[in-house]
């Protein structure tokens, strides 16, 4: 462990990696605060720019964009009540109310402090847990891997809320899209409809650029923009009372965020909602929540940062993305010829530990950048969006071309953009779709291997204790929300006529 | 003529038309995947998983889930999570959505200078411009076609001063050429005209 940490520090503090870490978190902050450009968008459109980098440098920069955007996204939520990223939607409640009461700077400072505390605590958790989980996962055979994939998909159901059915349908649709092309392990072309371009499948990053960059930008245009509330340097002073009130919610938010972030499919957005919901129930100041309470800023902000870091645990240790953005990052690993999963820790210790240790440096840079400079960043919200979005669209398409050096990739971005726009507009969740797309090929490979191992009998997955436990957890995670929802629905329907009758 | 039993379904259709259409589209995709998957071969020799196995399983899954979702929207009208832990999350989500839409109502026109009606149409125009840019790539080249698209979006769609639009376009082109052509060495197609 100590050796790994030393190796990680040596890698992370090399001048080149430090520079790109700084650029990554700076770009992340800017991307995060601009409405319509979330972390997944930023990673997707800037990935082509890193193609000539060393893999570790590229991943340090791309990861910096991810967690940097968690800081930046809160600024637009607080100042213009328009979330820069879905993970900061909940900040529009108390953050924006604080801003309206003239405490914009304090809200920005509180969110930066809560983010930093959560980031550091969750990074300690990440570094402590990722290695042992990866080592444990080295014992997994095809059957256990199949069980892990199914558990990953099942957790999407658990966290899909009222969109349970919609969430699972989108995950399944993502799997279907991943199956386009010549089947792995077979020579059959599937869903190609006679197109030679589709034989090698749909480029994952191109689909992500379409859904997240093009789709998000156009959705933002449809929603319209707001004028920001001014935040001055002088308002950044947080009162001692505000800090005291934010301390416990920050720690609770960190715990909730970490626990949520390690689960595939849950992600930072859900973590922030849960943390806010819990705070509304347990806080001494719950009656002030929604009216500009510091607790309503600190808890969700800590939760989304902790979740963003924790989502690297399943991504790096198991190869299963914990969120939409880590799914895009997983695509970046593949582009650099790396396969995230337990073997990565054995084969690429310099990369893994360098990346993890760079998170500490990145978060420190972010605190320094965001605490005193938040009002400066806020000025970026004054850049007219009509000049910004055409550039983002151009960058998306040309970046997609750079990935495959063919114009077909741009057509994929275009159609994925249409899909992404309608998914956003009609509230079809993108995260399960993305997770489905990532897990599809892995799931099929495990299925083929397990089927070969069991001579056609897939039930051998229950034969090993680990497989049986994971499968039981998957079945429970899948069936419980559906069954309990149906039972509650039936109970409520029975109650209603009685209430009407009484 | 609709029976009284069908009345809630008709009301749900009016309220959730887009949800229903989206879910029906997904159901259709599931059906197509199932049928095509059967054609690929679900099992190979020795009853092992074949190339059609996953498409059939996933297709059927989508079909059933879409069917259940349609039934839920039309007849149950209730979220499955009501009263559960996830309901807590959705309450917060709803509250935040209301806060965001409240600020939207405060101003008739947004910072783009568009009314709500104009905002609805804007994405369609932009998609049309992007489609035209993609079609022009073979003729004028990648950079030039997207430069034209950027200029058109800023000057025509966004109605900004033409000289600012041209300056912004020139800046975008310079950035793209420096990053992708000069630094990354990516051969960006210059089309039949061969200009950039």
XYZ file of C-alpha atoms in Angstrom:
698
model
C 0.000 0.000 0.000
C 2.743 2.451 1.041
C 4.687 1.578 -2.124
C 1.624 2.214 -4.231
C 1.020 5.550 -2.554
C 4.643 6.542 -3.155
C 4.349 5.540 -6.795
C 1.106 7.487 -7.054
C 2.589 10.630 -5.516
C 5.627 10.456 -7.816
C 3.322 10.196 -10.832
C 0.829 12.813 -9.737
C 3.411 15.479 -8.894
C 5.379 15.250 -12.137
C 5.333 18.731 -13.715
C 3.405 17.543 -16.777
C 0.700 15.796 -14.744
C 0.432 18.717 -12.333
C -0.067 21.095 -15.253
C -2.771 18.962 -16.883
C -4.424 18.347 -13.528
C -4.631 22.114 -13.084
C -5.961 22.587 -16.631
C -8.460 19.762 -16.092
C -9.936 21.135 -12.867
C -9.966 24.680 -14.258
C -11.793 23.552 -17.389
C -14.044 21.401 -15.201
C -15.005 24.404 -13.078
C -15.782 26.454 -16.182
C -17.651 23.624 -17.913
C -19.561 22.865 -14.735
C -20.765 26.384 -14.246
C -21.923 26.921 -17.802
C -25.504 25.689 -18.073
C -25.945 22.955 -20.636
C -22.360 21.749 -20.317
C -22.209 19.074 -17.649
C -19.262 16.923 -16.617
C -20.124 14.145 -19.069
C -20.299 16.701 -21.881
C -16.940 18.161 -20.903
C -15.212 14.796 -20.723
C -16.798 13.614 -23.973
C -15.910 16.664 -26.070
C -12.414 17.095 -24.643
C -11.458 13.427 -24.859
C -10.345 13.733 -28.520
C -7.987 16.549 -27.509
C -6.106 14.148 -25.203
C -5.497 11.471 -27.822
C -1.772 12.238 -28.101
C -1.203 12.408 -24.328
C 0.274 9.725 -22.104
C -2.733 7.693 -20.818
C -2.118 8.661 -17.185
C -1.863 12.361 -18.072
C -4.992 12.229 -20.209
C -6.964 10.443 -17.490
C -5.747 12.849 -14.797
C -6.983 15.738 -16.919
C -10.319 14.101 -17.823
C -10.976 13.073 -14.226
C -10.107 16.642 -13.195
C -12.843 17.874 -15.517
C -15.267 15.488 -13.799
C -14.701 16.467 -10.192
C -13.893 20.078 -11.122
C -17.304 20.412 -12.701
C -18.935 19.354 -9.413
C -17.510 22.568 -7.907
C -18.401 24.766 -10.877
C -21.935 23.455 -11.310
C -22.997 24.841 -7.960
C -22.134 28.414 -9.018
C -24.803 28.586 -11.714
C -27.371 26.917 -9.446
C -26.721 29.512 -6.753
C -26.513 32.563 -8.987
C -29.012 31.912 -11.763
C -31.098 29.051 -10.416
C -30.021 27.051 -13.432
C -27.979 23.973 -12.608
C -24.717 23.647 -14.523
C -24.952 19.901 -14.009
C -27.776 17.657 -12.844
C -25.901 16.971 -9.611
C -26.400 20.576 -8.513
C -30.126 20.823 -9.279
C -30.965 20.664 -5.593
C -28.753 23.685 -4.874
C -31.300 25.832 -6.684
C -33.408 25.526 -3.532
C -31.368 26.994 -0.703
C -28.370 28.236 -2.671
C -30.453 30.487 -4.901
C -32.523 31.662 -1.933
C -29.344 32.613 -0.078
C -28.235 34.536 -3.185
C -31.552 36.377 -3.340
C -31.083 37.413 0.267
C -27.698 38.961 -0.570
C -25.669 35.959 0.637
C -24.587 34.751 -2.815
C -20.888 34.899 -1.940
C -21.418 33.046 1.335
C -23.408 30.350 -0.458
C -20.598 29.948 -3.003
C -17.986 29.779 -0.243
C -20.021 27.271 1.787
C -20.464 25.069 -1.245
C -16.710 25.160 -1.978
C -15.822 24.297 1.638
C -18.395 21.489 1.858
C -17.183 20.159 -1.500
C -13.586 20.138 -0.344
C -14.288 18.429 2.979
C -16.383 15.783 1.229
C -13.814 15.306 -1.498
C -10.937 14.717 0.905
C -12.904 12.331 3.146
C -14.291 10.392 0.193
C -10.854 10.181 -1.409
C -9.514 8.555 1.739
C -12.396 6.077 1.433
C -11.687 5.583 -2.265
C -8.005 4.881 -1.737
C -8.681 2.573 1.192
C -11.396 0.528 -0.499
C -10.565 0.425 -4.203
C -7.434 -1.736 -3.829
C -8.960 -4.416 -1.555
C -12.118 -4.606 -3.703
C -9.999 -5.040 -6.834
C -7.926 -7.739 -5.108
C -11.101 -9.529 -4.032
C -12.510 -9.252 -7.552
C -9.429 -11.030 -8.912
C -11.030 -14.234 -7.620
C -14.026 -13.724 -9.879
C -14.565 -16.120 -12.750
C -17.002 -15.628 -15.655
C -19.993 -16.652 -13.515
C -19.175 -14.141 -10.773
C -18.523 -11.461 -13.377
C -21.934 -12.172 -14.881
C -23.475 -11.822 -11.418
C -21.654 -8.497 -10.878
C -22.962 -7.153 -14.211
C -26.503 -8.194 -13.335
C -26.170 -6.617 -9.893
C -24.962 -3.406 -11.561
C -27.994 -3.367 -13.824
C -30.340 -4.244 -10.962
C -29.189 -1.304 -8.844
C -30.398 0.973 -11.642
C -33.883 -0.310 -10.864
C -33.486 0.390 -7.170
C -32.613 4.008 -7.815
C -34.902 4.803 -10.710
C -37.612 6.212 -8.415
C -41.005 6.637 -10.042
C -39.218 5.982 -13.304
C -38.440 2.389 -12.306
C -39.832 0.957 -15.514
C -38.500 3.786 -17.617
C -35.055 3.447 -16.027
C -34.806 -0.271 -16.707
C -36.184 0.170 -20.210
C -33.520 2.770 -20.952
C -30.792 0.505 -19.520
C -32.035 -2.305 -21.754
C -32.143 0.070 -24.741
C -28.517 0.977 -23.999
C -27.584 -2.719 -24.038
C -29.346 -3.124 -27.389
C -27.447 -0.189 -28.904
C -24.171 -1.719 -27.676
C -25.005 -4.925 -29.552
C -24.974 -3.243 -32.969
C -22.238 -4.714 -35.171
C -20.524 -8.080 -35.433
C -21.276 -10.100 -32.307
C -18.315 -10.685 -30.008
C -17.353 -14.368 -30.157
C -19.517 -14.945 -33.231
C -19.366 -13.847 -36.847
C -22.973 -12.668 -37.017
C -23.649 -9.020 -37.874
C -26.482 -7.706 -35.722
C -28.741 -4.691 -36.266
C -26.542 -3.418 -39.113
C -29.358 -3.250 -41.697
C -26.820 -3.830 -44.476
C -24.612 -0.857 -43.553
C -20.875 -1.554 -43.658
C -20.307 1.376 -41.297
C -22.292 -0.364 -38.585
C -20.315 -3.622 -38.750
C -17.825 -2.394 -36.162
C -20.639 -1.092 -33.969
C -21.570 2.384 -32.808
C -18.688 4.333 -31.327
C -19.452 4.694 -27.623
C -17.810 8.101 -27.254
C -19.612 9.414 -30.350
C -22.946 8.351 -28.846
C -21.951 10.025 -25.565
C -20.979 13.249 -27.345
C -24.341 13.211 -29.094
C -26.405 12.511 -25.994
C -24.529 14.678 -23.518
C -23.042 17.509 -25.605
C -25.480 18.041 -28.488
C -28.586 16.870 -26.632
C -27.834 18.880 -23.472
C -26.928 22.062 -25.334
C -30.110 22.023 -27.375
C -32.175 21.221 -24.324
C -30.645 24.216 -22.589
C -31.595 26.409 -25.550
C -35.161 25.199 -25.271
C -35.205 25.946 -21.529
C -33.779 29.451 -21.982
C -31.267 31.367 -19.887
C -31.320 33.600 -16.824
C -29.388 36.675 -15.795
C -26.977 35.991 -12.920
C -27.214 37.523 -9.460
C -24.058 39.503 -8.685
C -21.644 38.026 -6.143
C -18.877 40.242 -4.820
C -15.587 39.363 -3.146
C -16.808 40.952 0.081
C -19.832 38.635 0.388
C -17.551 35.594 0.387
C -17.067 35.911 4.124
C -19.030 33.146 5.759
C -20.220 33.858 9.262
C -19.185 31.578 12.098
C -22.824 30.634 12.658
C -23.198 29.593 9.030
C -20.050 27.484 9.207
C -21.221 25.826 12.413
C -24.594 25.049 10.888
C -22.968 23.609 7.768
C -20.475 21.314 9.559
C -22.716 18.382 10.500
C -24.711 18.465 7.227
C -21.408 18.362 5.307
C -20.352 15.217 7.164
C -23.780 13.601 6.783
C -23.778 14.537 3.094
C -20.330 13.000 2.678
C -21.511 9.717 4.200
C -24.650 9.597 2.095
C -22.764 10.592 -1.042
C -20.048 7.994 -0.546
C -22.520 5.187 0.120
C -24.598 6.161 -2.916
C -21.641 6.772 -5.198
C -20.167 3.284 -4.855
C -23.340 1.775 -6.292
C -23.460 1.549 -10.072
C -26.244 3.593 -11.554
C -26.852 5.782 -8.523
C -24.466 8.695 -9.113
C -23.942 12.174 -7.721
C -27.360 13.585 -8.626
C -29.254 11.004 -6.631
C -26.784 11.384 -3.750
C -27.465 15.114 -3.561
C -31.235 14.579 -3.512
C -31.032 11.927 -0.798
C -28.708 14.104 1.318
C -31.064 17.074 1.018
C -34.084 14.892 1.814
C -32.385 13.464 4.910
C -31.327 16.943 6.027
C -34.935 18.073 5.747
C -35.901 15.359 8.179
C -33.067 15.454 10.696
C -31.838 19.067 10.731
C -32.614 21.315 13.688
C -33.272 24.048 11.135
C -35.491 21.974 8.856
C -38.215 24.605 8.855
C -35.767 27.003 7.184
C -34.849 24.543 4.449
C -35.846 25.840 1.043
C -35.640 29.432 2.286
C -31.865 29.875 2.147
C -30.544 27.573 4.870
C -26.785 26.809 4.904
C -27.671 23.145 5.585
C -29.443 23.021 2.216
C -26.235 24.085 0.495
C -23.678 22.087 2.468
C -25.375 18.671 2.577
C -26.143 18.176 -1.140
C -22.890 19.781 -2.216
C -20.873 17.453 0.043
C -22.938 14.502 -1.160
C -22.406 15.107 -4.862
C -18.649 15.484 -4.460
C -18.342 12.409 -2.276
C -20.449 10.435 -4.749
C -18.372 11.622 -7.706
C -15.216 10.281 -6.041
C -16.849 7.117 -4.742
C -18.146 6.279 -8.219
C -14.529 5.573 -9.179
C -14.542 2.518 -6.880
C -16.766 0.310 -9.079
C -15.312 1.919 -12.208
C -11.682 1.186 -11.424
C -12.000 -1.934 -9.284
C -14.742 -3.773 -11.175
C -14.896 -2.058 -14.568
C -18.524 -1.105 -13.907
C -19.157 2.638 -14.103
C -20.698 4.224 -11.061
C -22.245 7.128 -12.981
C -22.841 8.524 -16.463
C -19.603 10.488 -16.464
C -17.486 7.610 -15.189
C -19.044 5.593 -18.027
C -17.617 8.125 -20.477
C -14.298 7.985 -18.616
C -14.406 4.221 -18.917
C -14.673 4.750 -22.681
C -11.544 6.899 -22.432
C -9.675 4.042 -20.710
C -10.632 1.729 -23.571
C -9.452 4.265 -26.169
C -6.060 4.280 -24.446
C -5.965 0.491 -24.590
C -6.734 -0.040 -20.892
C -9.508 -2.178 -19.427
C -10.678 -0.958 -16.019
C -11.225 -3.793 -13.579
C -9.295 -5.771 -10.985
C -6.378 -6.496 -13.325
C -5.780 -2.780 -13.870
C -4.489 -2.448 -10.295
C -2.004 -5.268 -10.942
C -0.937 -4.302 -14.430
C -0.983 -0.496 -14.272
C -0.236 0.506 -10.662
C 1.459 3.729 -11.766
C -1.613 4.808 -13.687
C -4.170 3.814 -11.044
C -2.372 5.284 -8.042
C -1.157 8.321 -9.967
C -4.741 9.015 -10.975
C -6.098 8.533 -7.449
C -3.424 10.680 -5.824
C -3.972 13.407 -8.409
C -7.510 13.760 -7.033
C -6.099 15.158 -3.781
C -3.995 17.695 -5.653
C -6.902 18.559 -7.946
C -9.242 19.162 -5.030
C -6.717 21.362 -3.309
C -6.358 23.413 -6.497
C -10.129 23.584 -6.727
C -10.463 24.938 -3.196
C -7.850 27.593 -3.915
C -9.530 28.428 -7.215
C -13.101 28.387 -6.027
C -12.930 29.990 -2.628
C -11.465 33.376 -3.505
C -12.175 33.337 -7.230
C -15.812 32.259 -7.315
C -17.019 35.782 -8.211
C -14.497 35.842 -11.069
C -15.763 32.529 -12.413
C -19.276 33.837 -11.990
C -18.483 36.460 -14.622
C -18.335 33.622 -17.154
C -22.072 33.302 -16.731
C -22.264 36.641 -18.529
C -20.772 35.177 -21.722
C -23.728 35.212 -24.085
C -24.797 31.627 -24.678
C -25.602 32.375 -28.343
C -21.830 32.712 -28.933
C -20.920 29.739 -26.812
C -23.188 26.948 -27.987
C -22.295 27.084 -31.719
C -18.667 26.619 -30.710
C -19.533 23.697 -28.421
C -21.481 22.050 -31.236
C -18.631 22.556 -33.699
C -16.132 21.161 -31.194
C -18.409 18.148 -30.572
C -18.648 17.169 -34.231
C -15.012 17.783 -35.127
C -13.900 16.019 -31.932
C -16.037 13.036 -32.911
C -14.416 13.019 -36.332
C -10.992 12.988 -34.677
C -11.931 9.834 -32.741
C -12.485 7.655 -35.781
C -11.227 9.741 -38.706
C -14.474 9.148 -40.558
C -17.558 11.205 -41.251
C -19.883 8.376 -40.204
C -18.954 9.074 -36.573
C -20.380 12.587 -37.010
C -23.645 11.147 -38.288
C -23.738 9.001 -35.138
C -23.251 12.163 -33.033
C -26.087 13.885 -34.913
C -28.615 11.091 -34.396
C -27.487 10.500 -30.825
C -27.944 14.255 -30.320
C -31.564 14.031 -31.477
C -32.062 11.061 -29.171
C -30.398 12.885 -26.266
C -32.505 15.985 -26.797
C -35.760 14.056 -26.702
C -34.566 11.984 -23.754
C -33.936 15.217 -21.843
C -37.111 16.873 -22.997
C -39.367 13.975 -22.101
C -37.502 12.922 -18.976
C -36.119 9.585 -20.148
C -33.030 9.133 -17.924
C -29.692 9.095 -19.764
C -27.579 7.463 -17.026
C -29.193 3.997 -17.248
C -28.902 4.140 -21.040
C -25.186 4.914 -20.800
C -24.611 2.216 -18.186
C -26.474 -0.240 -20.400
C -24.237 0.679 -23.311
C -21.107 0.105 -21.249
C -22.296 -3.087 -19.613
C -23.806 -4.638 -22.788
C -20.609 -6.042 -24.323
C -19.225 -7.055 -20.899
C -22.497 -8.773 -20.032
C -22.534 -10.680 -23.315
C -18.929 -11.791 -22.896
C -19.677 -13.074 -19.387
C -22.828 -14.779 -20.659
C -20.929 -16.577 -23.429
C -18.138 -17.651 -21.075
C -20.530 -18.781 -18.335
C -22.628 -20.669 -20.852
C -19.507 -22.429 -22.179
C -18.341 -23.217 -18.647
C -21.705 -24.659 -17.660
C -22.174 -26.404 -21.004
C -25.257 -24.361 -21.729
C -26.402 -24.191 -18.113
C -26.403 -20.549 -16.975
C -27.578 -21.519 -13.495
C -23.987 -22.407 -12.573
C -23.809 -18.771 -11.581
C -25.520 -19.844 -8.350
C -23.008 -22.603 -7.671
C -20.204 -20.468 -6.243
C -20.929 -18.719 -2.923
C -19.899 -15.291 -4.299
C -22.038 -15.762 -7.401
C -25.015 -16.892 -5.321
C -24.719 -13.912 -2.963
C -24.341 -11.428 -5.812
C -27.240 -12.957 -7.748
C -29.474 -12.928 -4.659
C -28.598 -9.270 -4.141
C -29.344 -8.573 -7.815
C -32.718 -10.322 -7.634
C -33.574 -8.436 -4.447
C -32.468 -5.085 -5.894
C -34.507 -5.738 -9.021
C -37.663 -7.195 -7.548
C -38.044 -5.255 -4.310
C -38.769 -1.768 -5.701
C -41.147 -3.153 -8.308
C -42.997 -5.462 -5.936
C -43.209 -2.949 -3.094
C -44.386 -0.256 -5.529
C -47.151 -2.494 -6.857
C -48.217 -3.540 -3.340
C -48.249 0.088 -2.115
C -50.212 1.110 -5.208
C -52.815 -1.601 -4.575
C -53.028 -0.635 -0.889
C -53.475 3.051 -1.752
C -56.188 2.220 -4.274
C -58.026 0.181 -1.639
C -57.733 3.095 0.810
C -59.046 5.710 -1.587
C -62.647 4.488 -1.969
C -62.871 4.163 1.834
C -61.684 7.742 2.251
C -64.144 8.947 -0.382
C -66.919 6.963 1.259
C -66.219 8.258 4.776
C -67.604 5.887 -27.844
C -65.616 5.488 -24.653
C -66.993 3.495 -21.745
C -66.754 4.919 -18.204
C -63.958 2.426 -17.515
C -61.979 3.889 -20.374
C -62.386 7.489 -19.189
C -59.294 7.544 -16.926
C -57.260 6.103 -19.789
C -58.456 8.837 -22.152
C -57.607 11.515 -19.606
C -54.183 9.935 -19.060
C -53.626 9.899 -22.845
C -54.244 13.638 -23.027
C -52.004 14.349 -20.026
C -49.131 12.035 -20.869
C -49.196 11.956 -24.665
C -45.404 12.369 -25.018
C -44.686 9.772 -22.294
C -46.985 7.326 -23.976
C -45.503 7.887 -27.423
C -41.932 7.571 -26.082
C -42.772 4.382 -24.216
C -44.595 2.966 -27.247
C -41.525 3.687 -29.396
C -39.366 1.801 -26.883
C -41.852 -1.096 -26.949
C -41.602 -1.187 -30.738
C -37.802 -1.222 -30.517
C -38.088 -4.163 -28.096
C -40.352 -6.045 -30.508
C -38.018 -5.461 -33.459
C -34.998 -6.541 -31.389
C -36.771 -9.729 -30.315
C -37.783 -10.667 -33.844
C -34.345 -9.908 -35.277
C -32.637 -11.683 -32.376
C -34.594 -14.857 -33.136
C -33.187 -14.664 -36.659
C -29.586 -14.511 -35.354
C -29.981 -17.755 -33.416
C -30.704 -17.762 -29.711
C -28.663 -20.881 -28.916
C -25.751 -22.578 -30.609
C -24.746 -26.251 -30.374
C -24.898 -27.740 -26.904
C -27.555 -25.241 -25.878
C -24.938 -22.516 -25.447
C -25.691 -18.821 -25.694
C -25.910 -17.745 -29.338
C -25.642 -14.339 -31.030
C -29.389 -13.796 -30.747
C -29.656 -14.650 -27.049
C -29.025 -11.222 -25.583
C -31.042 -9.334 -28.271
C -34.032 -11.621 -27.606
C -33.785 -11.407 -23.811
C -33.269 -7.644 -23.820
C -35.886 -7.090 -26.526
C -38.477 -9.081 -24.586
C -37.515 -7.255 -21.429
C -38.034 -3.869 -23.095
C -41.341 -5.034 -24.528
C -42.654 -6.200 -21.151
C -41.299 -3.135 -19.278
C -42.760 -0.748 -21.864
C -46.096 -2.579 -21.651
C -46.126 -2.294 -17.865
C -45.147 1.379 -18.063
C -47.975 2.061 -20.533
C -50.385 0.292 -18.210
C -49.106 2.303 -15.264
C -49.511 5.630 -17.058
C -52.926 4.825 -18.504
C -54.593 2.995 -15.662
C -52.647 3.307 -12.407
C -51.549 6.922 -12.756
C -49.375 6.530 -9.697
C -45.640 6.419 -9.320
C -44.322 3.053 -8.151
C -42.164 4.774 -5.590
C -44.993 6.514 -3.757
C -44.449 6.139 -0.012
C -40.990 4.605 -0.487
C -37.511 5.965 0.269
C -37.227 7.129 -3.333
C -40.343 9.236 -2.833
C -38.236 11.415 -0.537
C -35.844 12.001 -3.413
C -38.644 12.778 -5.798
C -40.215 15.289 -3.423
C -36.914 17.195 -3.359
C -36.604 16.885 -7.144
C -40.128 18.255 -7.584
C -39.390 21.142 -5.241
C -36.214 22.029 -7.169
C -38.049 21.794 -10.497
C -40.689 24.196 -9.185
C -38.004 26.611 -8.017
C -36.345 26.520 -11.433
C -39.603 26.980 -13.342
C -40.586 29.815 -11.000
C -37.547 31.813 -12.072
C -38.388 31.020 -15.671
C -41.817 32.603 -15.320
C -40.392 35.801 -13.910
C -39.074 36.830 -17.301
C -41.075 36.501 -20.460
C -37.990 36.542 -22.640
C -34.819 34.697 -21.685
C -31.252 35.910 -22.162
C -31.419 34.685 -25.777
C -34.233 37.192 -26.261
C -36.658 34.376 -27.074
C -40.179 33.847 -25.908
C -41.277 30.386 -24.765
C -42.805 29.682 -28.172
C -39.631 30.657 -29.992
C -37.618 28.489 -27.607
C -39.677 25.461 -28.597
C -38.755 25.923 -32.252
C -35.075 26.876 -31.823
C -33.704 23.300 -31.396
C -35.426 22.253 -34.620
C -33.722 25.041 -36.591
C -30.374 24.189 -35.027
C -30.729 20.508 -35.895
C -31.535 21.543 -39.471
C -28.384 23.708 -39.613
C -26.273 20.836 -38.237
C -27.753 18.421 -40.784
C -26.920 20.879 -43.589
C -23.360 21.226 -42.254
C -22.930 17.454 -42.265
C -24.195 17.252 -45.857
C -21.789 19.989 -46.919
C -18.692 18.278 -45.487
C -17.922 16.357 -48.691
C -18.228 19.518 -50.777
C -16.544 22.285 -48.780
C -14.630 20.310 -46.149
C -15.164 19.714 -42.440
C -13.859 22.955 -40.980
C -15.492 25.220 -43.556
C -18.894 23.514 -43.373
C -18.976 23.874 -39.588
C -17.620 27.416 -39.796
C -20.565 28.257 -42.053
C -22.879 26.568 -39.555
C -21.441 28.571 -36.639
C -21.748 31.863 -38.560
C -25.317 31.009 -39.601
C -26.311 30.103 -36.044
C -24.889 33.313 -34.565
C -25.951 35.763 -37.261
C -29.228 34.319 -38.561
C -30.655 32.150 -35.784
C -29.419 34.240 -32.844
C -29.673 37.610 -34.707
C -26.359 38.927 -33.408
C -24.388 41.616 -35.312
C -22.827 40.102 -38.432
C -19.343 41.346 -37.681
C -19.377 39.856 -34.179
C -20.631 36.595 -35.678
C -17.815 36.560 -38.210
C -15.223 37.356 -35.547
C -16.543 34.573 -33.294
C -16.514 32.164 -36.228
C -12.939 33.106 -37.141
C -11.886 32.514 -33.531
C -13.595 29.110 -33.469
C -11.955 28.096 -36.770
C -8.537 29.193 -35.543
C -8.990 27.168 -32.326
C -10.084 24.043 -34.194
C -7.270 24.266 -36.758
C -4.609 24.820 -34.098
C -5.806 22.020 -31.801
C -6.888 19.338 -34.246
C -4.749 19.996 -37.315
C -1.555 21.535 -35.953
C -1.268 19.921 -32.497
C -3.051 16.584 -32.905
C -2.144 16.143 -36.592
C -5.602 14.918 -37.514
C -6.224 15.091 -41.275
C -9.480 17.052 -41.381
C -11.181 16.477 -44.756
C -11.052 19.558 -47.003
C -13.769 18.406 -49.430
C -13.884 18.831 -53.202
C -13.015 22.508 -52.889
C -9.892 21.740 -50.867
C -9.796 25.132 -49.139
C -9.132 24.398 -45.436
